[in-house]
Tab-separated table of C-alpha atoms and ligand atoms in Angstrom:
chain	number	residue	atom	x	y	z
A	1380	MET	CA	0.000	0.000	0.000
A	1381	GLU	CA	1.495	3.316	-1.094
A	1382	VAL	CA	1.316	6.372	1.141
A	1383	VAL	CA	1.813	9.384	-1.108
A	1384	LYS	CA	2.117	11.936	1.662
A	1385	SER	CA	1.578	11.250	5.358
A	1386	VAL	CA	-1.572	12.781	6.786
A	1387	LYS	CA	-1.569	14.797	10.029
A	1388	ARG	CA	-2.097	12.263	12.777
A	1389	ASN	CA	-4.755	12.944	15.385
A	1390	VAL	CA	-5.097	10.752	18.455
A	1391	LEU	CA	-8.812	10.102	18.839
A	1392	LEU	CA	-9.768	9.238	22.413
A	1393	ASN	CA	-13.484	9.498	21.571
A	1394	PRO	CA	-15.674	6.369	21.260
A	1395	GLY	CA	-15.218	5.999	17.469
A	1396	PRO	CA	-14.358	6.814	14.785
A	1397	ALA	CA	-10.886	5.709	15.794
A	1398	THR	CA	-7.389	6.768	14.799
A	1399	THR	CA	-6.493	5.035	11.518
A	1400	THR	CA	-3.262	4.348	9.668
A	1401	ASP	CA	-2.249	6.250	6.544
A	1402	THR	CA	-2.247	2.971	4.644
A	1403	VAL	CA	-5.955	2.527	5.450
A	1404	LYS	CA	-6.657	6.130	4.470
A	1405	TYR	CA	-4.821	5.764	1.154
A	1406	ALA	CA	-6.447	2.411	0.371
A	1407	GLN	CA	-9.483	4.490	-0.630
A	1408	VAL	CA	-7.655	6.119	-3.499
A	1409	VAL	CA	-8.358	3.664	-6.300
A	1410	PRO	CA	-9.275	3.910	-9.960
A	1411	ASP	CA	-12.997	4.503	-10.403
A	1412	ILE	CA	-14.817	1.212	-10.539
A	1413	CYS	CA	-18.383	0.063	-10.914
A	1414	PRO	CA	-19.101	-2.099	-7.862
A	1415	ARG	CA	-21.017	-4.569	-10.022
A	1416	GLU	CA	-17.745	-5.654	-11.673
A	1417	LYS	CA	-16.394	-9.086	-10.733
A	1418	GLU	CA	-13.224	-7.464	-9.376
A	1419	PHE	CA	-15.270	-5.700	-6.716
A	1420	VAL	CA	-17.549	-8.682	-6.059
A	1421	ASP	CA	-14.420	-10.712	-5.269
A	1422	ILE	CA	-13.335	-8.120	-2.706
A	1423	MET	CA	-16.758	-8.231	-1.056
A	1424	ASP	CA	-16.563	-11.995	-0.937
A	1425	GLU	CA	-13.117	-11.919	0.696
A	1426	ILE	CA	-14.249	-9.326	3.233
A	1427	ARG	CA	-17.339	-11.328	4.190
A	1428	ARG	CA	-15.242	-14.418	4.865
A	1429	GLU	CA	-12.662	-12.438	6.845
A	1430	LEU	CA	-15.310	-10.764	9.001
A	1431	VAL	CA	-16.603	-14.206	10.049
A	1432	LYS	CA	-13.035	-15.257	10.905
A	1433	VAL	CA	-12.398	-12.291	13.217
A	1434	VAL	CA	-15.036	-13.639	15.646
A	1435	HIS	CA	-14.034	-17.293	15.091
A	1436	GLY	CA	-17.284	-18.069	13.284
A	1437	ASP	CA	-17.769	-21.357	11.489
A	1438	PRO	CA	-17.991	-20.618	7.736
A	1439	LYS	CA	-20.503	-23.447	7.327
A	1440	LYS	CA	-22.811	-22.003	9.969
A	1441	HIS	CA	-22.090	-18.279	10.010
A	1442	THR	CA	-22.100	-15.535	7.463
A	1443	ALA	CA	-21.394	-11.816	7.355
A	1444	VAL	CA	-23.992	-9.433	5.931
A	1445	LEU	CA	-22.891	-5.859	5.247
A	1446	PHE	CA	-24.939	-2.671	5.146
A	1447	ALA	CA	-24.061	0.879	4.169
A	1448	GLY	CA	-24.252	3.119	7.208
A	1449	SER	CA	-22.899	3.765	10.686
A	1450	GLY	CA	-23.196	1.180	13.460
A	1451	THR	CA	-26.793	1.996	14.251
A	1452	VAL	CA	-27.900	0.676	10.846
A	1453	VAL	CA	-27.010	-2.858	11.843
A	1454	GLN	CA	-28.635	-2.530	15.284
A	1455	ASP	CA	-31.724	-1.451	13.337
A	1456	VAL	CA	-31.464	-4.380	10.897
A	1457	LEU	CA	-31.181	-7.051	13.585
A	1458	VAL	CA	-33.960	-5.703	15.776
A	1459	ASN	CA	-36.386	-5.198	12.895
A	1460	SER	CA	-35.611	-8.487	11.110
A	1461	LEU	CA	-35.290	-11.193	13.763
A	1462	VAL	CA	-38.510	-10.953	15.781
A	1463	PRO	CA	-41.256	-13.306	14.504
A	1464	GLU	CA	-44.894	-12.209	14.257
A	1465	ASN	CA	-46.577	-11.844	17.679
A	1466	LYS	CA	-43.303	-12.441	19.496
A	1467	LYS	CA	-41.228	-10.108	21.656
A	1468	ILE	CA	-37.681	-8.916	22.021
A	1469	CYS	CA	-36.165	-8.581	25.498
A	1470	VAL	CA	-33.363	-6.053	25.927
A	1471	VAL	CA	-30.965	-6.338	28.869
A	1472	ASN	CA	-30.439	-2.618	29.233
A	1473	ASN	CA	-27.733	-1.026	31.348
A	1474	GLY	CA	-26.656	1.827	29.131
A	1475	SER	CA	-27.369	4.097	26.222
A	1476	TYR	CA	-26.542	1.617	23.437
A	1477	SER	CA	-28.923	-1.007	24.829
A	1478	ALA	CA	-31.460	1.777	25.239
A	1479	ARG	CA	-31.053	2.411	21.504
A	1480	LEU	CA	-32.042	-1.213	20.813
A	1481	VAL	CA	-35.196	-0.592	22.856
A	1482	GLU	CA	-35.940	2.603	20.923
A	1483	ILE	CA	-35.525	0.795	17.607
A	1484	ALA	CA	-37.985	-1.915	18.709
A	1485	GLN	CA	-40.458	0.748	19.794
A	1486	HIS	CA	-40.015	2.596	16.522
A	1487	TYR	CA	-41.096	-0.531	14.608
A	1488	HIS	CA	-43.889	-1.258	17.130
A	1489	ILE	CA	-42.217	-4.541	18.064
A	1490	PRO	CA	-43.284	-5.673	21.556
A	1491	CYS	CA	-40.250	-5.138	23.771
A	1492	VAL	CA	-39.456	-6.144	27.335
A	1493	ASP	CA	-37.070	-3.438	28.523
A	1494	LEU	CA	-35.075	-4.836	31.467
A	1495	LYS	CA	-33.490	-1.684	32.854
A	1496	PHE	CA	-30.519	-1.834	35.186
A	1497	PRO	CA	-28.294	0.925	36.544
A	1498	SER	CA	-25.712	2.058	33.982
A	1499	THR	CA	-22.888	1.964	36.521
A	1500	GLY	CA	-22.929	-1.794	37.048
A	1501	LEU	CA	-23.617	-5.209	35.555
A	1502	PRO	CA	-27.168	-6.415	34.880
A	1503	ASP	CA	-28.768	-8.634	37.518
A	1504	LEU	CA	-28.745	-12.054	35.847
A	1505	LYS	CA	-31.359	-13.479	38.217
A	1506	ALA	CA	-33.783	-10.801	37.098
A	1507	VAL	CA	-32.999	-11.635	33.471
A	1508	GLY	CA	-33.731	-15.327	34.110
A	1509	GLN	CA	-37.009	-14.490	35.833
A	1510	ALA	CA	-38.125	-12.235	33.002
A	1511	LEU	CA	-37.468	-15.021	30.500
A	1512	ASP	CA	-39.266	-17.603	32.705
A	1513	ASN	CA	-42.271	-15.334	33.046
A	1514	ASP	CA	-42.779	-14.441	29.406
A	1515	ARG	CA	-42.739	-17.262	26.908
A	1516	ASP	CA	-43.478	-14.840	24.067
A	1517	ILE	CA	-39.909	-13.552	24.144
A	1518	ALA	CA	-38.156	-14.913	21.049
A	1519	VAL	CA	-35.073	-12.683	20.948
A	1520	VAL	CA	-32.761	-11.478	23.716
A	1521	ALA	CA	-30.417	-8.575	22.983
A	1522	THR	CA	-27.804	-6.678	24.910
A	1523	THR	CA	-24.614	-4.684	24.461
A	1524	HIS	CA	-21.283	-6.449	24.912
A	1525	HIS	CA	-19.514	-3.261	25.839
A	1526	GLU	CA	-21.534	-0.225	26.866
A	1527	THR	CA	-19.366	2.352	25.149
A	1528	GLY	CA	-21.210	5.070	27.046
A	1529	THR	CA	-19.726	3.964	30.367
A	1530	GLY	CA	-17.022	1.354	29.688
A	1531	VAL	CA	-18.921	-1.515	31.368
A	1532	LEU	CA	-18.265	-4.954	29.860
A	1533	ASN	CA	-21.394	-7.111	30.050
A	1534	PRO	CA	-21.461	-10.878	30.723
A	1535	VAL	CA	-22.693	-11.875	27.262
A	1536	ARG	CA	-21.760	-15.533	27.675
A	1537	GLU	CA	-24.103	-15.899	30.663
A	1538	ILE	CA	-26.910	-13.869	29.083
A	1539	GLY	CA	-26.546	-15.847	25.846
A	1540	LYS	CA	-26.745	-19.124	27.783
A	1541	MET	CA	-29.987	-18.003	29.444
A	1542	ALA	CA	-31.395	-16.915	26.091
A	1543	HIS	CA	-30.605	-20.335	24.603
A	1544	ASP	CA	-32.021	-22.198	27.620
A	1545	HIS	CA	-35.275	-20.374	26.898
A	1546	GLY	CA	-35.171	-21.118	23.160
A	1547	CYS	CA	-34.357	-17.522	22.230
A	1548	VAL	CA	-32.003	-16.064	19.646
A	1549	PHE	CA	-29.254	-13.971	21.237
A	1550	ILE	CA	-28.035	-10.699	19.703
A	1551	ALA	CA	-24.938	-9.036	21.170
A	1552	ASP	CA	-24.047	-5.511	20.121
A	1553	THR	CA	-20.301	-6.017	19.830
A	1554	ILE	CA	-19.812	-2.821	17.829
A	1555	SER	CA	-17.214	-1.496	20.264
A	1556	THR	CA	-15.458	-4.818	21.041
A	1557	TYR	CA	-15.248	-6.501	17.609
A	1558	GLY	CA	-11.603	-6.538	16.506
A	1559	LEU	CA	-10.516	-5.189	19.907
A	1560	LEU	CA	-11.255	-7.899	22.461
A	1561	PRO	CA	-10.876	-11.526	21.373
A	1562	ILE	CA	-14.407	-12.828	20.657
A	1563	ASP	CA	-15.329	-16.418	19.881
A	1564	MET	CA	-18.999	-16.130	19.051
A	1565	GLU	CA	-19.880	-19.774	19.755
A	1566	LYS	CA	-18.093	-19.810	23.114
A	1567	GLU	CA	-19.823	-16.560	24.006
A	1568	ASN	CA	-23.243	-18.037	23.028
A	1569	ILE	CA	-23.747	-15.241	20.498
A	1570	ASP	CA	-26.062	-15.904	17.531
A	1571	PHE	CA	-25.641	-12.448	16.018
A	1572	CYS	CA	-22.856	-9.994	16.678
A	1573	MET	CA	-22.094	-6.823	14.775
A	1574	SER	CA	-19.683	-4.017	14.147
A	1575	SER	CA	-18.945	-0.942	12.121
A	1576	ALA	CA	-15.808	-0.166	10.133
A	1577	GLN	CA	-14.797	2.970	12.033
A	1578	LYS	CA	-14.587	1.216	15.422
A	1579	GLY	CA	-12.283	-1.681	16.303
A	1580	LEU	CA	-10.986	-2.393	12.823
A	1581	ALA	CA	-9.956	1.261	12.548
A	1582	ALA	CA	-11.259	1.767	9.015
A	1583	MET	CA	-13.550	4.437	7.597
A	1584	THR	CA	-17.146	5.245	8.553
A	1585	GLY	CA	-19.842	4.084	6.158
A	1586	VAL	CA	-20.131	0.313	6.333
A	1587	SER	CA	-21.388	-1.959	9.113
A	1588	TRP	CA	-22.108	-5.677	9.357
A	1589	THR	CA	-23.517	-8.497	11.345
A	1590	VAL	CA	-21.983	-11.943	11.667
A	1591	GLY	CA	-24.722	-14.437	12.418
A	1592	GLY	CA	-26.224	-17.878	11.972
A	1593	ILE	CA	-27.262	-18.740	8.413
A	1594	ASP	CA	-30.160	-20.938	9.630
A	1595	GLU	CA	-31.652	-18.105	11.652
A	1596	ILE	CA	-31.318	-15.678	8.753
A	1597	VAL	CA	-33.077	-18.089	6.419
A	1598	LYS	CA	-35.830	-18.643	8.996
A	1599	SER	CA	-36.377	-14.896	9.238
A	1600	LYS	CA	-37.549	-14.892	5.614
A	1601	THR	CA	-41.082	-15.604	6.885
A	1602	TYR	CA	-41.021	-12.922	9.604
A	1603	PRO	CA	-42.751	-9.567	9.108
A	1604	THR	CA	-40.689	-7.282	6.823
A	1605	ARG	CA	-40.615	-4.019	8.711
A	1606	SER	CA	-38.053	-2.197	6.581
A	1607	TYR	CA	-37.193	-2.258	2.907
A	1608	TYR	CA	-33.599	-0.991	2.892
A	1609	CYS	CA	-32.693	-2.557	6.233
A	1610	ASN	CA	-33.995	-6.116	5.994
A	1611	LEU	CA	-31.537	-8.852	6.967
A	1612	PHE	CA	-32.856	-11.664	4.803
A	1613	MET	CA	-33.196	-9.494	1.696
A	1614	GLN	CA	-29.596	-8.332	1.973
A	1615	TYR	CA	-28.292	-11.828	2.759
A	1616	ASP	CA	-30.230	-13.310	-0.142
A	1617	PHE	CA	-28.818	-10.752	-2.549
A	1618	PHE	CA	-25.281	-11.441	-1.351
A	1619	GLU	CA	-25.801	-15.184	-1.811
A	1620	ARG	CA	-27.330	-14.908	-5.267
A	1621	VAL	CA	-25.346	-12.013	-6.732
A	1622	GLY	CA	-22.363	-11.645	-4.390
A	1623	GLU	CA	-22.885	-8.012	-3.527
A	1624	MET	CA	-24.980	-5.504	-1.626
A	1625	HIS	CA	-28.506	-5.029	-2.903
A	1626	PHE	CA	-27.921	-1.315	-3.467
A	1627	THR	CA	-24.804	0.757	-4.123
A	1628	PRO	CA	-22.091	-0.015	-1.558
A	1629	PRO	CA	-19.773	2.686	-0.160
A	1630	VAL	CA	-17.106	1.668	-2.678
A	1631	GLN	CA	-14.014	3.456	-1.374
A	1632	THR	CA	-14.925	2.668	2.254
A	1633	ILE	CA	-14.885	-1.014	1.320
A	1634	TYR	CA	-11.302	-0.725	0.020
A	1635	ALA	CA	-10.268	0.872	3.305
A	1636	LEU	CA	-11.969	-1.940	5.210
A	1637	GLN	CA	-10.120	-4.545	3.153
A	1638	GLN	CA	-6.810	-2.902	4.079
A	1639	ALA	CA	-7.809	-2.532	7.751
A	1640	ILE	CA	-8.600	-6.244	7.940
A	1641	ARG	CA	-5.132	-7.043	6.538
A	1642	GLU	CA	-3.603	-4.813	9.192
A	1643	TYR	CA	-5.700	-6.546	11.853
A	1644	TRP	CA	-4.203	-9.924	10.930
A	1645	GLN	CA	-0.726	-8.419	10.624
A	1646	GLU	CA	-0.928	-7.255	14.233
A	1647	GLY	CA	-2.831	-10.329	15.460
A	1648	GLU	CA	-5.797	-10.791	17.773
A	1649	MET	CA	-3.911	-11.149	21.070
A	1650	PRO	CA	-1.152	-8.584	20.399
A	1651	ARG	CA	-3.855	-6.047	19.573
A	1652	TYR	CA	-5.745	-6.814	22.759
A	1653	GLU	CA	-2.524	-6.578	24.760
A	1654	ARG	CA	-1.584	-3.243	23.172
A	1655	LEU	CA	-4.995	-1.812	24.015
A	1656	SER	CA	-4.836	-3.197	27.554
A	1657	ARG	CA	-1.527	-1.389	28.029
A	1658	CYS	CA	-3.115	1.827	26.729
A	1659	TRP	CA	-5.918	1.376	29.241
A	1660	GLU	CA	-3.425	0.875	32.081
A	1661	ALA	CA	-1.670	4.046	30.917
A	1662	VAL	CA	-5.013	5.890	31.095
A	1663	HIS	CA	-5.463	4.787	34.713
A	1664	LYS	CA	-1.884	5.747	35.554
A	1665	GLY	CA	-2.334	9.223	34.052
A	1666	MET	CA	-5.618	9.710	35.898
A	1667	GLN	CA	-3.996	8.743	39.166
A	1668	GLU	CA	-1.189	11.237	38.640
A	1669	ILE	CA	-3.708	14.039	38.075
A	1670	GLY	CA	-5.926	12.799	40.908
A	1671	LEU	CA	-8.943	11.831	38.792
A	1672	GLU	CA	-11.317	8.991	39.595
A	1673	SER	CA	-13.129	6.516	37.416
A	1674	VAL	CA	-16.925	6.160	37.769
A	1675	ILE	CA	-17.012	2.440	36.960
A	1676	ASP	CA	-15.324	-0.202	39.095
A	1677	LYS	CA	-12.081	-1.169	37.348
A	1678	LYS	CA	-12.991	-4.872	37.590
A	1679	ILE	CA	-15.956	-4.555	35.224
A	1680	GLN	CA	-14.333	-2.246	32.678
A	1681	SER	CA	-13.847	-3.303	29.067
A	1682	LYS	CA	-10.280	-1.907	29.027
A	1683	LEU	CA	-11.415	0.222	26.084
A	1684	VAL	CA	-13.268	3.133	27.659
A	1685	VAL	CA	-12.823	4.903	30.983
A	1686	THR	CA	-15.499	7.235	32.331
A	1687	ILE	CA	-13.900	9.860	34.528
A	1688	LYS	CA	-15.582	11.912	37.237
A	1689	ALA	CA	-15.140	15.628	36.701
A	1690	PRO	CA	-13.748	17.406	39.787
A	1691	LYS	CA	-16.651	19.009	41.663
A	1692	ASP	CA	-15.007	22.256	42.750
A	1693	GLY	CA	-16.483	24.554	40.104
A	1694	LYS	CA	-13.172	25.077	38.313
A	1695	PHE	CA	-13.565	22.209	35.867
A	1696	ASP	CA	-14.645	23.142	32.361
A	1697	PHE	CA	-14.886	20.248	29.902
A	1698	PHE	CA	-14.770	22.549	26.881
A	1699	LYS	CA	-11.568	24.218	28.050
A	1700	LEU	CA	-9.964	20.824	28.551
A	1701	HIS	CA	-11.292	19.573	25.225
A	1702	ASP	CA	-10.186	22.622	23.229
A	1703	TYR	CA	-6.716	22.706	24.765
A	1704	CYS	CA	-6.166	19.032	23.926
A	1705	TYR	CA	-7.866	19.246	20.527
A	1706	GLU	CA	-5.582	22.052	19.397
A	1707	ARG	CA	-2.677	19.744	20.213
A	1708	GLY	CA	-3.981	16.702	18.329
A	1709	PHE	CA	-5.916	14.821	21.028
A	1710	THR	CA	-9.706	14.448	20.957
A	1711	ILE	CA	-11.564	13.641	24.182
A	1712	TYR	CA	-15.287	13.091	24.618
A	1713	PRO	CA	-18.000	14.115	27.078
A	1714	GLY	CA	-19.630	11.519	29.319
A	1715	LYS	CA	-23.049	10.022	28.817
A	1716	MET	CA	-24.209	9.646	32.388
A	1717	PHE	CA	-27.331	11.167	33.805
A	1718	GLY	CA	-26.871	13.516	36.742
A	1719	LEU	CA	-23.091	13.298	36.979
A	1720	GLU	CA	-20.512	15.379	35.122
A	1721	THR	CA	-18.087	13.002	33.475
A	1722	PHE	CA	-15.853	12.703	30.445
A	1723	ARG	CA	-14.483	9.705	28.596
A	1724	LEU	CA	-11.126	8.490	27.373
A	1725	CYS	CA	-11.394	5.683	24.837
A	1726	ASN	CA	-8.560	3.623	23.406
A	1727	LEU	CA	-10.094	1.969	20.358
A	1728	GLY	CA	-7.855	2.790	17.438
A	1729	VAL	CA	-4.315	2.521	16.176
A	1730	ILE	CA	-2.747	4.197	19.188
A	1731	THR	CA	0.021	3.298	21.613
A	1732	CYS	CA	0.942	3.806	25.267
A	1733	LYS	CA	3.206	6.632	24.156
A	1734	ASP	CA	0.154	8.456	22.726
A	1735	ILE	CA	-1.625	8.139	26.071
A	1736	GLU	CA	1.447	9.385	27.949
A	1737	ASP	CA	1.764	12.323	25.526
A	1738	PHE	CA	-1.924	13.057	26.029
A	1739	PHE	CA	-1.518	13.263	29.792
A	1740	VAL	CA	1.349	15.745	29.469
A	1741	ILE	CA	-1.063	18.013	27.586
A	1742	ALA	CA	-3.998	17.235	29.898
A	1743	LYS	CA	-1.923	18.220	32.944
A	1744	GLU	CA	-1.125	21.555	31.307
A	1745	ALA	CA	-4.832	22.058	30.628
A	1746	PHE	CA	-5.735	21.312	34.261
A	1747	ARG	CA	-3.096	23.779	35.457
A	1748	LYS	CA	-4.583	26.379	33.108
A	1749	MET	CA	-7.982	25.776	34.727
A	1750	GLY	CA	-6.365	26.701	38.032
A	1751	TYR	CA	-5.550	23.315	39.516
A	1752	SER	CA	-2.359	22.217	41.159
A	1753	ILE	CA	-1.492	18.625	40.356
A	1754	PRO	CA	-2.246	16.213	41.904
A	1755	ILE	CA	-5.710	17.640	42.503
A	1756	ALA	CA	-6.444	17.461	46.217
B	2901	PLP	C1	-20.678	3.195	18.156
B	2901	PLP	C2	-21.658	2.234	18.674
B	2901	PLP	C3	-22.885	2.026	18.023
B	2901	PLP	C4	-23.289	2.731	16.756
B	2901	PLP	O1	-23.163	4.082	16.722
B	2901	PLP	P1	-23.055	4.896	15.339
B	2901	PLP	O2	-22.927	6.303	15.785
B	2901	PLP	O3	-24.286	4.641	14.560
B	2901	PLP	O4	-21.847	4.363	14.631
B	2901	PLP	C5	-23.733	1.073	18.541
B	2901	PLP	N1	-23.412	0.360	19.634
B	2901	PLP	C6	-22.262	0.531	20.289
B	2901	PLP	C7	-21.976	-0.303	21.487
B	2901	PLP	C8	-21.345	1.474	19.833
B	2901	PLP	O5	-20.187	1.647	20.494
């Protein structure tokens, strides 16, 4: 892959899009091509097989179905396509991304059991079991693997087991863990997982996918079709018959994804996880030096996102901190917690410990400018 001129590198500590390599950026610069050409169909085919491999899917049982759009498109697809007539979806909801699954169900008028739990902790599995015992109309259970809004990592294996014990299909929103944490979908009891190119694979925004069971997709052919553009079976069927997306794919984004997948394998599943774990440790170290606290217990964190409590002394100004860091190449993100001022540091992309250490040098300067002495008392 040729890099004509290196592009200014920004360290994105927001929850996606993530920092990408120049080789992924330049992979988009290709001769114009009609995506209906065999050359492009072959790329799609390769990418679909690779996306199954990333989550250790079985190519005989699992398939990848791609959609044009940000991550939410594939949340939409799975919720609207996998619930049979007169059946319900149950969402184990302890954060804003699970809440989005609930909203999607409501938007399509799909009966939804919304099992709400506090966003600062893990869901109560006993309550999940009881809800499934009590309502035999639930056909689909869905939750978020990693609540990107808080950094909580949910016990998908246990929730998936309960779903299966009750004869339900299990959907895990793995958008912010796919390609970051090692995931074996069968071991984790996941029937459908998903992701989006701009997250863990560190490619470009514009294409998202699910990896799921072929049998379940085929079964869903008889379920109510609630969307035209975003129907799982229709898209799968087109891929199987013609080898491509039903409608125009984001052509250049697909080339970037192809390159990002190559770079994923070049680094390797475990080395990537270990690199990101070291970044996460560096985040905690930097916080400690400044005197900042995390909202979520370290033991239940994904190692990908840390939600930080803002100091409560009236001097803290998120926008001042943000702007100071942004001007120096580091992007941070506000929190998503109700009633508590927080901000987030996310380590999803192609970044290193050194980037985190460099960030904290800048962050300390910004805190001093806000009038703090460090460590903050
Ligand atoms: C990013 C993300 C999404 C999708 O968000 P988009 O803005 O549509 O890309 C969904 N679920 C989780 C857990 C995410 O992190």
